[in-house]
PDB file of C-alpha atoms in Angstrom:
ATOM      1  CA  THR A 963      57.755 181.068-178.326  1.00 67.00           C
ATOM      2  CA  LEU A 964      57.616 177.858-176.704  1.00 63.00           C
ATOM      3  CA  ARG A 965      58.214 179.475-172.928  1.00 68.00           C
ATOM      4  CA  HIS A 966      55.381 181.757-173.828  1.00 67.00           C
ATOM      5  CA  GLU A 967      53.339 179.031-174.341  1.00 67.00           C
ATOM      6  CA  ILE A 968      54.028 176.912-171.397  1.00 69.00           C
ATOM      7  CA  GLU A 969      53.908 180.120-169.036  1.00 68.00           C
ATOM      8  CA  THR A 970      50.126 180.732-170.600  1.00 71.00           C
ATOM      9  CA  ILE A 971      49.221 177.033-169.731  1.00 72.00           C
ATOM     10  CA  LEU A 972      50.442 177.042-166.351  1.00 72.00           C
ATOM     11  CA  PHE A 973      48.775 180.207-165.764  1.00 70.00           C
ATOM     12  CA  ILE A 974      45.546 178.867-166.767  1.00 73.00           C
ATOM     13  CA  PHE A 975      46.007 175.666-164.908  1.00 69.00           C
ATOM     14  CA  LEU A 976      46.733 177.567-161.749  1.00 72.00           C
ATOM     15  CA  ALA A 977      43.623 179.781-162.566  1.00 68.00           C
ATOM     16  CA  SER A 978      41.608 176.708-162.800  1.00 71.00           C
ATOM     17  CA  MET A 979      42.738 175.343-159.608  1.00 74.00           C
ATOM     18  CA  ILE A 980      41.952 178.378-157.776  1.00 73.00           C
ATOM     19  CA  SER A 981      38.508 178.630-159.415  1.00 70.00           C
ATOM     20  CA  THR A 982      37.706 175.282-158.404  1.00 70.00           C
ATOM     21  CA  ILE A 983      38.793 175.354-154.770  1.00 69.00           C
ATOM     22  CA  ALA A 984      36.881 178.556-154.369  1.00 63.00           C
ATOM     23  CA  ILE A 985      33.899 176.633-155.966  1.00 67.00           C
ATOM     24  CA  ILE A 986      34.416 173.735-153.425  1.00 65.00           C
ATOM     25  CA  TRP A 987      34.838 175.943-150.323  1.00 59.00           C
ATOM     26  CA  LEU A 988      31.741 178.131-151.364  1.00 61.00           C
ATOM     27  CA  HIS A 989      29.846 174.869-151.672  1.00 63.00           C
ATOM     28  CA  ARG A 990      31.119 173.265-148.565  1.00 62.00           C
ATOM     29  CA  PRO A 991      28.410 171.821-146.192  1.00 59.00           C
ATOM     30  CA  GLN A 992      27.723 174.166-143.186  1.00 58.00           C
ATOM     31  CA  PRO A 993      28.029 172.481-139.690  1.00 53.00           C
ATOM     32  CA  GLN A 994      24.771 172.072-137.796  1.00 55.00           C
ATOM     33  CA  ASN A 995      24.161 173.441-134.897  1.00 53.00           C
ATOM     34  CA  ILE A 996      25.024 171.197-131.868  1.00 50.00           C
ATOM     35  CA  PRO A 997      22.638 171.747-128.767  1.00 51.00           C
ATOM     36  CA  SER A 998      24.908 172.405-125.887  1.00 51.00           C
ATOM     37  CA  PHE A 999      24.296 170.470-122.569  1.00 47.00           C
ATOM     38  CA  HIS A1000      24.856 171.774-119.156  1.00 51.00           C
ATOM     39  CA  ILE A1001      25.584 169.620-116.122  1.00 52.00           C
ATOM     40  CA  VAL A1002      24.351 171.019-113.025  1.00 52.00           C
ATOM     41  CA  ILE A1003      25.621 169.482-109.966  1.00 54.00           C
ATOM     42  CA  PRO A1004      23.536 170.708-107.039  1.00 53.00           C
ATOM     43  CA  ILE A1005      25.642 171.944-103.908  1.00 56.00           C
ATOM     44  CA  GLN A1006      24.110 170.704-100.649  1.00 57.00           C
ATOM     45  CA  GLU A1007      24.379 173.452 -98.131  1.00 59.00           C
ATOM     46  CA  SER A1008      25.523 171.985 -94.704  1.00 60.00           C
ATOM     47  CA  LEU A1009      22.679 173.088 -92.307  1.00 60.00           C
ATOM     48  CA  PRO A1010      23.578 174.502 -88.952  1.00 62.00           C
ATOM     49  CA  THR A1011      23.633 171.894 -86.360  1.00 66.00           C
ATOM     50  CA  ALA A1012      21.039 172.397 -83.846  1.00 63.00           C
ATOM     51  CA  THR A1013      22.477 172.642 -80.267  1.00 67.00           C
ATOM     52  CA  PRO A1014      20.168 171.212 -77.344  1.00 64.00           C
ATOM     53  CA  THR A1015      19.020 173.584 -75.192  1.00 65.00           C
ATOM     54  CA  PRO A1016      19.880 172.433 -71.613  1.00 62.00           C
ATOM     55  CA  ASN A1017      17.313 172.442 -68.894  1.00 62.00           C
ATOM     56  CA  PRO A1018      17.629 175.198 -66.745  1.00 64.00           C
ATOM     57  CA  VAL A1019      18.974 173.908 -63.120  1.00 64.00           C
ATOM     58  CA  SER A1020      18.371 175.905 -60.503  1.00 75.00           C
ATOM     59  CA  ALA A1021      21.113 176.988 -58.250  1.00 89.00           C
ATOM     60  CA  PRO A1022      21.348 175.645 -54.873  1.00 92.00           C
ATOM     61  CA  VAL A1023      20.093 178.224 -52.135  1.00 94.00           C
ATOM     62  CA  VAL A1024      21.914 177.764 -48.758  1.00 95.00           C
ATOM     63  CA  SER A1025      20.523 178.951 -45.311  1.00 96.00           C
ATOM     64  CA  PHE A1026      21.239 178.851 -42.000  1.00 96.00           C
ATOM     65  CA  THR A1027      19.206 178.970 -38.775  1.00 96.00           C
ATOM     66  CA  ASP A1028      20.588 178.732 -35.309  1.00 96.00           C
ATOM     67  CA  GLN A1029      20.018 178.862 -31.743  1.00 97.00           C
ATOM     68  CA  THR A1030      22.046 179.223 -28.462  1.00 97.00           C
ATOM     69  CA  SER A1031      21.939 177.716 -25.335  1.00 97.00           C
ATOM     70  CA  SER A1032      20.882 179.575 -22.109  1.00 95.00           C
ATOM     71  CA  ASP A1033      24.452 179.650 -20.747  1.00 96.00           C
ATOM     72  CA  GLY A1034      25.736 180.827 -23.943  1.00 96.00           C
ATOM     73  CA  THR A1035      28.156 178.065 -24.125  1.00 97.00           C
ATOM     74  CA  GLN A1036      26.556 175.875 -26.804  1.00 97.00           C
ATOM     75  CA  LYS A1037      25.114 176.653 -30.266  1.00 98.00           C
ATOM     76  CA  LEU A1038      22.558 174.753 -32.579  1.00 98.00           C
ATOM     77  CA  THR A1039      22.843 175.292 -36.312  1.00 98.00           C
ATOM     78  CA  MET A1040      20.397 174.011 -39.098  1.00 98.00           C
ATOM     79  CA  ARG A1041      22.176 174.357 -42.506  1.00 97.00           C
ATOM     80  CA  THR A1042      19.624 174.077 -45.292  1.00 96.00           C
ATOM     81  CA  VAL A1043      20.371 173.502 -49.015  1.00 96.00           C
ATOM     82  CA  GLN A1044      17.536 173.552 -51.106  1.00 94.00           C
ATOM     83  CA  THR A1045      17.655 172.395 -54.931  1.00 93.00           C
ATOM     84  CA  GLY A1046      14.650 172.357 -56.632  1.00 91.00           C
ATOM     85  CA  ASN A1047      11.987 170.428 -54.929  1.00 91.00           C
ATOM     86  CA  MET A1048      14.398 168.858 -52.437  1.00 93.00           C
ATOM     87  CA  ARG A1049      16.167 170.248 -49.050  1.00 94.00           C
ATOM     88  CA  ALA A1050      19.152 168.844 -47.486  1.00 96.00           C
ATOM     89  CA  TYR A1051      19.262 169.586 -43.664  1.00 97.00           C
ATOM     90  CA  THR A1052      22.302 169.462 -41.508  1.00 97.00           C
ATOM     91  CA  PHE A1053      22.041 169.879 -37.599  1.00 98.00           C
ATOM     92  CA  THR A1054      25.480 170.834 -35.978  1.00 98.00           C
ATOM     93  CA  VAL A1055      26.130 171.600 -32.206  1.00 98.00           C
ATOM     94  CA  SER A1056      28.937 173.821 -31.236  1.00 97.00           C
ATOM     95  CA  ASN A1057      30.654 174.266 -28.275  1.00 96.00           C
ATOM     96  CA  LEU A1058      31.644 178.020 -27.946  1.00 96.00           C
ATOM     97  CA  THR A1059      33.984 177.579 -25.382  1.00 95.00           C
ATOM     98  CA  THR A1060      35.997 174.997 -27.078  1.00 95.00           C
ATOM     99  CA  ASN A1061      35.253 176.231 -30.544  1.00 95.00           C
ATOM    100  CA  THR A1062      34.444 172.604 -31.632  1.00 96.00           C
ATOM    101  CA  ASP A1063      31.606 171.117 -33.767  1.00 97.00           C
ATOM    102  CA  ARG A1064      29.721 168.003 -33.793  1.00 96.00           C
ATOM    103  CA  VAL A1065      27.284 166.968 -36.671  1.00 97.00           C
ATOM    104  CA  ILE A1066      24.415 165.389 -34.960  1.00 97.00           C
ATOM    105  CA  PHE A1067      21.813 164.701 -37.602  1.00 96.00           C
ATOM    106  CA  SER A1068      21.286 165.266 -41.424  1.00 96.00           C
ATOM    107  CA  GLU A1069      18.498 164.413 -43.646  1.00 95.00           C
ATOM    108  CA  ASN A1070      17.171 164.931 -47.370  1.00 94.00           C
ATOM    109  CA  ASP A1071      13.548 165.845 -47.412  1.00 91.00           C
ATOM    110  CA  ALA A1072      10.997 167.173 -50.014  1.00 88.00           C
ATOM    111  CA  THR A1073       9.968 170.894 -49.995  1.00 84.00           C
ATOM    112  CA  ASP A1074       6.401 169.837 -48.530  1.00 86.00           C
ATOM    113  CA  SER A1075       8.078 169.367 -45.014  1.00 90.00           C
ATOM    114  CA  SER A1076      10.485 171.608 -43.284  1.00 93.00           C
ATOM    115  CA  TYR A1077      12.426 171.470 -39.651  1.00 95.00           C
ATOM    116  CA  LEU A1078      12.474 174.347 -37.181  1.00 95.00           C
ATOM    117  CA  VAL A1079      14.702 175.169 -34.438  1.00 97.00           C
ATOM    118  CA  PRO A1080      12.844 176.075 -31.225  1.00 96.00           C
ATOM    119  CA  PHE A1081      14.241 179.053 -29.242  1.00 95.00           C
ATOM    120  CA  ASN A1082      14.555 176.614 -26.226  1.00 95.00           C
ATOM    121  CA  ALA A1083      15.966 173.646 -27.942  1.00 97.00           C
ATOM    122  CA  PHE A1084      18.451 173.137 -25.426  1.00 98.00           C
ATOM    123  CA  SER A1085      17.832 171.230 -22.062  1.00 97.00           C
ATOM    124  CA  THR A1086      18.925 173.348 -19.011  1.00 96.00           C
ATOM    125  CA  ASP A1087      22.186 171.112 -18.828  1.00 96.00           C
ATOM    126  CA  ASN A1088      22.752 171.363 -22.442  1.00 97.00           C
ATOM    127  CA  ALA A1089      22.785 167.472 -22.806  1.00 97.00           C
ATOM    128  CA  TYR A1090      19.847 167.251 -25.470  1.00 98.00           C
ATOM    129  CA  VAL A1091      18.031 169.423 -27.941  1.00 98.00           C
ATOM    130  CA  TYR A1092      14.751 169.041 -29.639  1.00 98.00           C
ATOM    131  CA  LEU A1093      13.608 169.941 -33.144  1.00 98.00           C
ATOM    132  CA  GLU A1094      10.081 170.087 -34.500  1.00 97.00           C
ATOM    133  CA  LYS A1095       9.606 168.950 -38.078  1.00 96.00           C
ATOM    134  CA  LYS A1096       6.311 169.915 -40.045  1.00 93.00           C
ATOM    135  CA  ASP A1097       4.670 168.075 -42.798  1.00 87.00           C
ATOM    136  CA  THR A1098       1.592 168.332 -44.940  1.00 82.00           C
ATOM    137  CA  GLN A1099      -0.067 165.430 -42.200  1.00 80.00           C
ATOM    138  CA  SER A1100       1.364 166.419 -38.959  1.00 82.00           C
ATOM    139  CA  ASN A1101       3.976 167.829 -36.799  1.00 90.00           C
ATOM    140  CA  HIS A1102       6.822 165.635 -35.264  1.00 95.00           C
ATOM    141  CA  PHE A1103       9.176 166.522 -32.399  1.00 97.00           C
ATOM    142  CA  PHE A1104      12.528 164.951 -32.042  1.00 97.00           C
ATOM    143  CA  VAL A1105      14.746 164.549 -29.248  1.00 98.00           C
ATOM    144  CA  PHE A1106      18.916 164.337 -29.979  1.00 98.00           C
ATOM    145  CA  LYS A1107      22.072 163.881 -27.572  1.00 97.00           C
ATOM    146  CA  THR A1108      24.252 166.910 -28.129  1.00 96.00           C
ATOM    147  CA  SER A1109      26.851 164.366 -27.736  1.00 95.00           C
ATOM    148  CA  GLY A1110      25.999 162.925 -30.908  1.00 93.00           C
ATOM    149  CA  GLU A1111      25.625 159.530 -28.961  1.00 95.00           C
ATOM    150  CA  SER A1112      22.613 157.285 -29.581  1.00 94.00           C
ATOM    151  CA  PHE A1113      19.830 156.397 -27.008  1.00 93.00           C
ATOM    152  CA  SER A1114      19.700 153.126 -25.389  1.00 85.00           C
ATOM    153  CA  ASN A1115      17.805 151.219 -27.864  1.00 82.00           C
ATOM    154  CA  GLY A1116      20.247 152.387 -30.437  1.00 90.00           C
ATOM    155  CA  GLN A1117      17.925 155.081 -31.983  1.00 92.00           C
ATOM    156  CA  GLU A1118      19.726 158.308 -33.433  1.00 94.00           C
ATOM    157  CA  TYR A1119      16.854 160.258 -31.957  1.00 96.00           C
ATOM    158  CA  LEU A1120      13.593 159.889 -29.983  1.00 96.00           C
ATOM    159  CA  ASP A1121      10.448 160.519 -31.829  1.00 96.00           C
ATOM    160  CA  ILE A1122       8.148 162.064 -29.299  1.00 97.00           C
ATOM    161  CA  THR A1123       5.115 162.495 -31.567  1.00 95.00           C
ATOM    162  CA  THR A1124       5.092 158.557 -32.249  1.00 95.00           C
ATOM    163  CA  ARG A1125       5.736 157.740 -28.684  1.00 95.00           C
ATOM    164  CA  PHE A1126       2.845 159.627 -27.246  1.00 96.00           C
ATOM    165  CA  THR A1127       0.836 158.083 -30.273  1.00 94.00           C
ATOM    166  CA  ASP A1128       1.880 154.653 -28.898  1.00 95.00           C
ATOM    167  CA  TYR A1129       1.295 155.908 -25.181  1.00 95.00           C
ATOM    168  CA  THR A1130      -2.303 157.036 -25.308  1.00 92.00           C
ATOM    169  CA  SER A1131      -5.103 157.301 -27.943  1.00 91.00           C
ATOM    170  CA  ASN A1132      -7.144 159.737 -25.361  1.00 92.00           C
ATOM    171  CA  TYR A1133      -4.861 162.488 -26.179  1.00 93.00           C
ATOM    172  CA  GLN A1134      -3.459 164.092 -29.445  1.00 92.00           C
ATOM    173  CA  LEU A1135      -0.169 165.945 -29.149  1.00 94.00           C
ATOM    174  CA  ALA A1136      -0.506 169.496 -29.872  1.00 92.00           C
ATOM    175  CA  ASP A1137       2.979 171.125 -29.156  1.00 94.00           C
ATOM    176  CA  VAL A1138       6.316 170.468 -27.181  1.00 96.00           C
ATOM    177  CA  THR A1139       7.027 174.115 -25.379  1.00 94.00           C
ATOM    178  CA  GLY A1140      10.431 173.342 -23.983  1.00 95.00           C
ATOM    179  CA  TRP A1141      12.327 172.080 -20.763  1.00 96.00           C
ATOM    180  CA  GLY A1142      10.976 171.741 -17.325  1.00 92.00           C
ATOM    181  CA  SER A1143      14.497 170.638 -16.303  1.00 94.00           C
ATOM    182  CA  SER A1144      17.625 168.761 -17.760  1.00 96.00           C
ATOM    183  CA  THR A1145      15.554 165.669 -18.316  1.00 96.00           C
ATOM    184  CA  LEU A1146      11.886 166.952 -18.386  1.00 97.00           C
ATOM    185  CA  LEU A1147      10.222 168.013 -21.586  1.00 97.00           C
ATOM    186  CA  VAL A1148       6.706 169.852 -21.484  1.00 96.00           C
ATOM    187  CA  VAL A1149       4.312 168.107 -23.884  1.00 96.00           C
ATOM    188  CA  ASN A1150       0.802 169.694 -24.473  1.00 95.00           C
ATOM    189  CA  THR A1151      -1.883 167.685 -25.815  1.00 94.00           C
ATOM    190  CA  LYS A1152      -5.830 167.890 -26.379  1.00 90.00           C
ATOM    191  CA  SER A1153      -8.279 165.498 -25.655  1.00 88.00           C
ATOM    192  CA  ALA A1154      -9.008 163.087 -28.654  1.00 82.00           C
ATOM    193  CA  ALA A1155     -13.136 163.487 -27.538  1.00 83.00           C
ATOM    194  CA  ASN A1156     -13.578 166.577 -26.105  1.00 82.00           C
ATOM    195  CA  GLY A1157     -10.776 169.047 -26.845  1.00 75.00           C
ATOM    196  CA  THR A1158      -9.681 169.542 -23.378  1.00 84.00           C
ATOM    197  CA  ASN A1159      -5.943 170.587 -22.846  1.00 91.00           C
ATOM    198  CA  ALA A1160      -3.661 168.459 -20.877  1.00 94.00           C
ATOM    199  CA  SER A1161       0.261 168.517 -20.390  1.00 96.00           C
ATOM    200  CA  PHE A1162       2.709 165.808 -19.754  1.00 96.00           C
ATOM    201  CA  TRP A1163       6.310 165.366 -18.924  1.00 96.00           C
ATOM    202  CA  PHE A1164       8.384 163.369 -21.355  1.00 97.00           C
ATOM    203  CA  ASP A1165      10.926 161.891 -18.905  1.00 97.00           C
ATOM    204  CA  MET A1166      14.601 161.642 -20.823  1.00 95.00           C
ATOM    205  CA  SER A1167      15.870 159.307 -17.945  1.00 93.00           C
ATOM    206  CA  SER A1168      12.974 156.735 -18.208  1.00 93.00           C
ATOM    207  CA  GLU A1169      11.737 157.563 -21.612  1.00 94.00           C
ATOM    208  CA  HIS A1170       8.111 157.468 -20.416  1.00 95.00           C
ATOM    209  CA  PHE A1171       5.257 160.128 -20.012  1.00 97.00           C
ATOM    210  CA  ILE A1172       4.088 161.530 -16.804  1.00 96.00           C
ATOM    211  CA  ALA A1173       0.527 163.071 -16.645  1.00 94.00           C
ATOM    212  CA  LEU A1174       0.403 166.415 -14.859  1.00 94.00           C
ATOM    213  CA  ALA A1175      -2.383 167.796 -12.835  1.00 90.00           C
ATOM    214  CA  ASN A1176      -1.947 171.601 -14.178  1.00 90.00           C
ATOM    215  CA  TYR A1177      -1.950 172.407 -17.870  1.00 90.00           C
ATOM    216  CA  PHE A1178       0.972 174.380 -19.079  1.00 83.00           C
ATOM    217  CA  PRO A1179       0.251 176.761 -21.917  1.00 77.00           C
TER     218      PRO A1179
END
C-alpha cells in the first residue's frame, strides 16, 4: 500500500541519516594536545630584622670613704661613683652635732688618678681639711675650708704641691703628714740634689712655708 511504501522510504531515510552522522562523528578531527603553562609566582619570604645589640654599659659603682675629726664632732666623706673609666668625686663635711652637711668640693677624673682621705685630714680646730690626689706623674695635696668658703685669692682650695714648687727648687715635696696646730701643716721634702730629708710648716694664716731645723718623719 501507499502508506507502507511511505514508511519504508522514511525508515531508509532515517537509517541513512543516522549512518551519515555516525560516519562523520567517527571521522571528526581529533583535538591536538595543547601544552599547559604554569605561572610560578615566587613568594618572597620576609627575613627577620636584625636587632642591633647594644654595647654593654657597666653599671656605676658607688663607694664611700670617711674620716672623723679628733674631737668627734665633724666627719669628712668622700663619695666616689665610677662609670667606665671615669670617677666622680664628691666631698662632704658633716657636723655631727647639728646633723648638717656641706659639700666642699666635687670633681670628675679619669681612673688613672685617685683621691685619698688622710686619717688626720682635719686641723685641730676643724677649720681646715686636706686631701691627697695621686696620679701617674705626682701627688698633690689640697687644703679646703670646712665652711666651704674660698680663700683670700678666691680659690676653692690651696694646692700645697704647686705652691711648694713655686717656693723653692732646692727640695721636692714628698709628703704631707698632718697638722702641727690649727694653722700649721707639716710638709716633708727631700733635697733635689742629694735626697736629704727636710721638714717645713705651711702656715695657713700667711699661706707661706717655714723651714724647720728638724725633720719630722
